[in-house]
Coordinates of C-alpha atoms in Angstrom, one line a residue:
M1 CA 241.7 -115.8 -6.1
A2 CA 238.5 -115.7 -8.3
T3 CA 235.7 -117.5 -7.1
G4 CA 234.7 -120.5 -9.0
A5 CA 232.0 -123.2 -9.0
V6 CA 232.3 -126.4 -7.0
T7 CA 231.3 -129.9 -6.5
A8 CA 231.4 -131.3 -3.2
P9 CA 234.5 -132.9 -1.7
P10 CA 235.4 -136.9 -1.7
P11 CA 236.5 -137.9 1.5
L12 CA 240.0 -139.1 2.0
A13 CA 240.4 -142.9 2.2
G14 CA 240.4 -145.1 4.9
A15 CA 237.5 -143.0 6.5
R16 CA 235.9 -145.1 9.4
R17 CA 232.9 -147.0 8.9
G18 CA 230.2 -148.1 11.3
V19 CA 231.3 -151.1 13.4
G20 CA 230.2 -154.1 11.6
A21 CA 228.4 -152.7 8.7
R22 CA 231.7 -151.7 6.6
G23 CA 230.4 -153.9 3.4
I24 CA 226.9 -152.9 3.3
L25 CA 227.7 -149.2 3.6
H26 CA 230.7 -149.5 1.0
R27 CA 228.1 -151.0 -1.4
R28 CA 225.7 -148.4 -0.3
L29 CA 228.1 -145.5 -1.2
A30 CA 229.4 -146.8 -4.2
A31 CA 226.2 -148.1 -6.2
S32 CA 223.2 -146.3 -4.8
P33 CA 221.7 -142.4 -4.5
M34 CA 220.8 -141.9 -1.2
K35 CA 219.5 -138.6 1.0
D36 CA 220.5 -137.7 4.4
E37 CA 218.7 -139.1 7.2
S38 CA 215.6 -137.7 8.9
V39 CA 216.7 -135.2 11.3
I40 CA 214.9 -133.1 14.3
S41 CA 214.2 -129.8 13.5
T42 CA 215.1 -127.4 16.4
N43 CA 211.6 -125.3 15.6
G44 CA 209.1 -127.1 17.6
G45 CA 210.5 -130.7 17.4
N46 CA 209.3 -131.7 14.5
E47 CA 210.8 -134.5 12.0
E48 CA 212.0 -133.1 8.7
M49 CA 214.0 -133.9 5.9
V50 CA 217.0 -132.3 4.8
T51 CA 216.1 -131.0 1.4
D52 CA 219.4 -131.2 0.0
S53 CA 219.8 -134.8 -1.6
I54 CA 222.9 -136.6 -1.9
N55 CA 223.8 -138.1 -5.2
V56 CA 226.4 -140.6 -5.2
A57 CA 229.2 -141.2 -8.0
R58 CA 231.3 -143.8 -8.3
G59 CA 235.0 -142.7 -10.6
L60 CA 233.4 -140.1 -12.7
S61 CA 232.9 -136.5 -11.7
P62 CA 229.9 -136.2 -9.5
P63 CA 226.8 -134.1 -10.6
G64 CA 226.4 -131.8 -7.7
L65 CA 227.4 -128.0 -7.6
S66 CA 229.3 -128.1 -11.1
S67 CA 229.9 -125.5 -13.1
S68 CA 226.7 -126.7 -15.6
L69 CA 224.8 -126.6 -12.5
S70 CA 222.9 -124.2 -10.3
N71 CA 221.0 -126.3 -8.2
K72 CA 221.8 -127.4 -4.2
A73 CA 222.3 -130.9 -4.6
S74 CA 225.5 -131.9 -3.0
V75 CA 228.0 -135.2 -3.6
V76 CA 229.4 -138.1 -1.6
P77 CA 232.2 -138.8 -4.0
T78 CA 234.9 -141.8 -4.2
P79 CA 237.7 -141.9 -1.8
L80 CA 240.9 -139.8 -2.6
L81 CA 244.1 -142.5 -2.5
P82 CA 243.9 -145.7 -1.4
N83 CA 246.6 -146.1 1.2
E84 CA 245.7 -142.3 2.8
P85 CA 244.3 -142.5 6.1
S86 CA 241.6 -140.7 7.7
D87 CA 239.0 -139.9 10.4
L88 CA 237.0 -137.6 8.1
R89 CA 233.1 -138.3 8.7
F90 CA 231.0 -136.3 6.4
N91 CA 227.9 -137.7 8.5
R92 CA 228.7 -135.2 10.9
L93 CA 226.6 -132.7 12.0
R94 CA 227.7 -129.3 11.5
P95 CA 229.4 -127.7 14.3
S96 CA 227.4 -124.9 16.4
I97 CA 228.1 -121.8 15.7
D98 CA 228.7 -121.2 19.2
E99 CA 232.2 -123.2 18.9
S100 CA 234.0 -120.4 16.7
K101 CA 235.6 -117.2 18.1
Y102 CA 234.6 -115.4 15.1
K103 CA 231.8 -115.1 13.3
R104 CA 229.4 -113.0 11.5
L105 CA 225.5 -113.6 10.6
F106 CA 224.0 -112.5 7.5
G107 CA 221.0 -113.8 5.7
C108 CA 220.5 -117.6 5.7
Y109 CA 224.0 -117.9 6.3
V110 CA 227.0 -117.5 8.7
A111 CA 230.8 -116.5 8.4
R112 CA 232.9 -118.2 11.2
E113 CA 236.1 -119.7 11.5
A114 CA 236.3 -123.4 10.5
V115 CA 236.3 -125.6 13.7
I116 CA 236.6 -129.3 12.4
D117 CA 238.6 -131.3 10.1
E118 CA 235.6 -131.8 7.8
E119 CA 235.3 -128.4 7.4
Y120 CA 239.2 -127.8 6.3
W121 CA 238.7 -130.7 3.8
I122 CA 235.6 -129.1 2.4
A123 CA 237.3 -125.8 1.8
A124 CA 240.4 -127.6 0.7
W125 CA 238.2 -128.9 -2.3
L126 CA 236.2 -125.8 -3.0
R127 CA 239.5 -124.4 -4.0
A128 CA 240.8 -127.5 -6.0
E129 CA 237.3 -126.9 -8.1
V130 CA 238.5 -123.2 -8.8
H131 CA 242.1 -123.9 -9.5
F132 CA 240.8 -126.7 -12.3
E133 CA 237.8 -125.0 -13.3
D134 CA 239.0 -124.0 -17.0
Q135 CA 240.3 -128.1 -17.3
S136 CA 236.7 -129.5 -17.2
G137 CA 237.7 -131.2 -20.5
N138 CA 240.9 -133.0 -19.1
C139 CA 240.4 -136.6 -18.8
Y140 CA 242.5 -136.4 -15.6
V141 CA 241.0 -133.7 -13.9
E142 CA 239.1 -135.3 -10.9
S143 CA 242.7 -137.1 -10.3
F144 CA 244.5 -133.7 -10.4
K145 CA 241.8 -132.2 -7.8
R146 CA 242.2 -134.9 -5.5
K147 CA 245.8 -134.8 -5.3
F148 CA 245.7 -130.9 -4.9
A149 CA 243.0 -130.8 -2.5
S150 CA 244.7 -133.6 -0.2
Q151 CA 247.8 -131.3 -0.3
E152 CA 245.9 -128.2 0.4
F153 CA 243.9 -130.1 3.1
H154 CA 246.9 -131.3 4.8
A155 CA 249.1 -127.7 4.2
L156 CA 246.4 -125.7 5.6
K157 CA 245.6 -127.9 8.6
K158 CA 249.7 -127.3 9.3
R159 CA 249.1 -123.3 8.9
C160 CA 246.5 -122.9 11.3
S161 CA 248.1 -125.3 14.0
K162 CA 251.4 -122.8 13.9
Q163 CA 251.5 -121.1 17.7
H164 CA 254.6 -118.7 16.8
G165 CA 255.5 -115.6 14.3
E166 CA 251.8 -115.6 12.5
K167 CA 248.3 -116.3 13.2
Y168 CA 246.3 -118.4 10.5
I169 CA 242.8 -118.9 10.5
C170 CA 240.4 -120.4 7.8
F171 CA 236.9 -119.1 8.0
V172 CA 233.8 -120.9 6.1
A173 CA 230.4 -119.9 5.4
V174 CA 227.8 -122.1 6.3
K175 CA 224.2 -122.3 5.9
N176 CA 222.3 -121.2 8.8
D177 CA 218.9 -122.7 9.4
D178 CA 216.9 -124.5 12.1
L179 CA 217.8 -127.7 9.9
R180 CA 220.7 -130.0 11.6
R181 CA 222.6 -130.3 8.8
T182 CA 225.9 -132.4 8.1
V183 CA 228.7 -130.7 7.2
L184 CA 228.8 -131.8 3.7
N185 CA 225.6 -130.0 2.9
S186 CA 226.4 -126.6 5.0
V187 CA 229.7 -125.1 3.8
V188 CA 229.5 -122.6 0.9
G189 CA 232.4 -120.7 0.4
T190 CA 236.0 -120.1 2.5
L191 CA 239.1 -118.0 2.5
D192 CA 242.0 -117.8 4.9
V193 CA 243.6 -114.6 6.9
C194 CA 247.2 -114.2 8.1
V195 CA 248.4 -111.9 10.6
R196 CA 251.9 -111.8 11.3
H197 CA 255.1 -109.0 11.0
P198 CA 256.7 -108.6 8.1
L199 CA 260.0 -110.8 7.4
H200 CA 263.4 -109.2 6.9
G201 CA 263.8 -107.2 4.1
E202 CA 259.7 -107.4 3.1
K203 CA 257.5 -104.3 2.8
F204 CA 254.7 -105.8 1.1
P205 CA 253.0 -109.5 1.2
E206 CA 254.5 -112.0 -1.6
E207 CA 252.3 -113.1 -4.4
P208 CA 250.5 -116.9 -3.6
G209 CA 252.6 -119.2 -5.7
R210 CA 255.7 -117.6 -5.6
P211 CA 259.0 -118.3 -3.8
S212 CA 259.9 -116.0 -1.0
L213 CA 262.5 -113.5 -1.7
H214 CA 263.5 -113.0 1.9
C215 CA 264.5 -115.1 4.8
R216 CA 262.2 -116.5 7.3
I217 CA 263.0 -114.1 10.0
Y218 CA 260.1 -111.6 11.0
Q219 CA 260.7 -108.0 12.4
P220 CA 258.8 -107.5 15.5
D221 CA 259.4 -104.1 15.7
Q222 CA 257.4 -103.4 12.6
P223 CA 253.4 -103.1 12.8
K224 CA 251.7 -106.4 11.6
F225 CA 249.6 -107.1 8.5
G226 CA 246.9 -109.1 7.3
Y227 CA 247.0 -110.8 3.9
L228 CA 243.7 -112.6 2.7
T229 CA 243.9 -115.5 0.4
N230 CA 241.8 -118.3 -1.0
V231 CA 238.4 -116.7 -1.7
C232 CA 235.7 -119.1 -3.1
V233 CA 232.0 -119.1 -3.3
A234 CA 229.9 -122.3 -4.2
K235 CA 228.4 -121.4 -7.8
Y236 CA 224.2 -121.8 -6.9
A237 CA 225.4 -119.7 -3.5
R238 CA 226.8 -116.9 -5.1
R239 CA 225.4 -112.9 -5.6
Q240 CA 224.3 -113.2 -1.6
G241 CA 226.6 -111.2 0.0
I242 CA 229.1 -114.8 1.1
A243 CA 232.3 -113.4 -0.3
S244 CA 232.0 -109.9 0.7
N245 CA 230.7 -111.0 4.7
M246 CA 233.5 -113.5 4.7
L247 CA 236.1 -111.0 3.9
L248 CA 234.6 -108.2 6.3
L249 CA 234.9 -110.7 9.4
A250 CA 238.3 -111.8 8.0
I251 CA 239.1 -107.8 7.9
D252 CA 237.5 -107.7 11.9
A253 CA 239.6 -110.8 12.9
A254 CA 242.8 -109.4 11.6
R255 CA 242.2 -106.3 13.5
I256 CA 241.6 -108.1 16.6
N257 CA 245.0 -109.8 15.9
G258 CA 247.0 -106.5 15.6
A259 CA 247.1 -105.8 12.0
E260 CA 247.1 -102.2 11.1
N261 CA 247.0 -103.1 7.2
I262 CA 245.1 -106.2 5.2
Y263 CA 246.2 -107.1 2.0
I264 CA 245.0 -109.4 -1.1
H265 CA 245.8 -110.1 -4.4
V266 CA 243.5 -109.9 -7.7
H267 CA 244.4 -110.9 -11.0
K268 CA 243.9 -107.9 -13.0
D269 CA 241.6 -109.3 -15.5
N270 CA 239.0 -110.2 -12.9
L271 CA 236.4 -107.5 -13.1
P272 CA 234.0 -109.0 -10.4
A273 CA 236.8 -109.3 -7.9
W274 CA 237.6 -105.9 -8.7
S275 CA 234.1 -104.7 -8.1
L276 CA 233.9 -106.4 -5.1
Y277 CA 237.1 -105.3 -3.0
N278 CA 236.5 -101.7 -4.3
Q279 CA 233.3 -101.5 -2.7
I280 CA 234.3 -103.1 0.8
G281 CA 237.6 -100.3 0.7
F282 CA 240.6 -101.9 -0.8
K283 CA 242.4 -99.4 -2.4
M284 CA 245.4 -100.3 -5.1
V285 CA 248.9 -100.5 -3.6
D286 CA 252.1 -98.9 -5.3
Q287 CA 254.8 -101.4 -5.4
D288 CA 257.6 -98.9 -6.6
G289 CA 257.0 -100.6 -10.0
A290 CA 258.2 -104.0 -8.8
R291 CA 257.2 -107.3 -10.9
H292 CA 255.5 -105.0 -13.8
A293 CA 255.1 -108.5 -15.6
S294 CA 253.1 -110.0 -13.3
D295 CA 249.2 -110.5 -13.8
L296 CA 248.7 -110.1 -10.1
C297 CA 247.8 -106.4 -8.5
L298 CA 248.0 -106.1 -4.6
L299 CA 245.2 -104.1 -2.9
S300 CA 245.3 -102.8 0.4
F301 CA 242.7 -101.9 3.4
G302 CA 243.7 -99.8 6.1
S303 CA 245.3 -96.7 6.7

């Protein structure tokens, strides 16, 4: 998947409010702009204000990290679905990098495994933004994105909770500085990796979005492979090595979990993605002429 512009995600409806202050907090989120509360810096103990302001939108597409803006503003958007319960709290501080098993530090960011539901939700929203970025003129696009993000959020949690057959990991890239940032102001990129044995009759991973042609029976006597999907980076954070470092971390994680080769699909016309994957070391896979009509090409990293 190509990288795309993103706005900050809307929390699921029904998120828990502070006890005794639900009405006040609801009016605050619905009508007035606000900033992160003052936080304590880990550098010297001095109080600092997180510089990323949070603009509040109500029923409209928020102005945050959109395709038309390049600033670092984030957004506290409207709820997703009125009947969907949730315990998501976007004022939570980002987790420590020590809580992730896999991590890779670079520049002012760190790529690591997602560890809390709020990070899964933001990853799902990034993917929704990319999926619908060419439909900005559609008056229903915000509803489409919310539905897409909700479905991806629940599917992502289900995939990552699997204990047998395959290992699925969601990675996020987050800001790495001395400020105690909220989750909402931290995540700037995401990708997934799946490590598994091939299915019975399967030689290469199926294209995303296509129904599988193989029965769901793994071949444990065949070498495991890794499959990368959903590479997304916020527009303002691009050209800082985020995608490449997430890919390198995912490759390392796949190798740790036993994968010999790592695969990824790329659109034949996505030249920036081709350049990135070639730079890392991915090579075109010869699939014996299968599915020539497809716009996606399969690349492989490994022997």
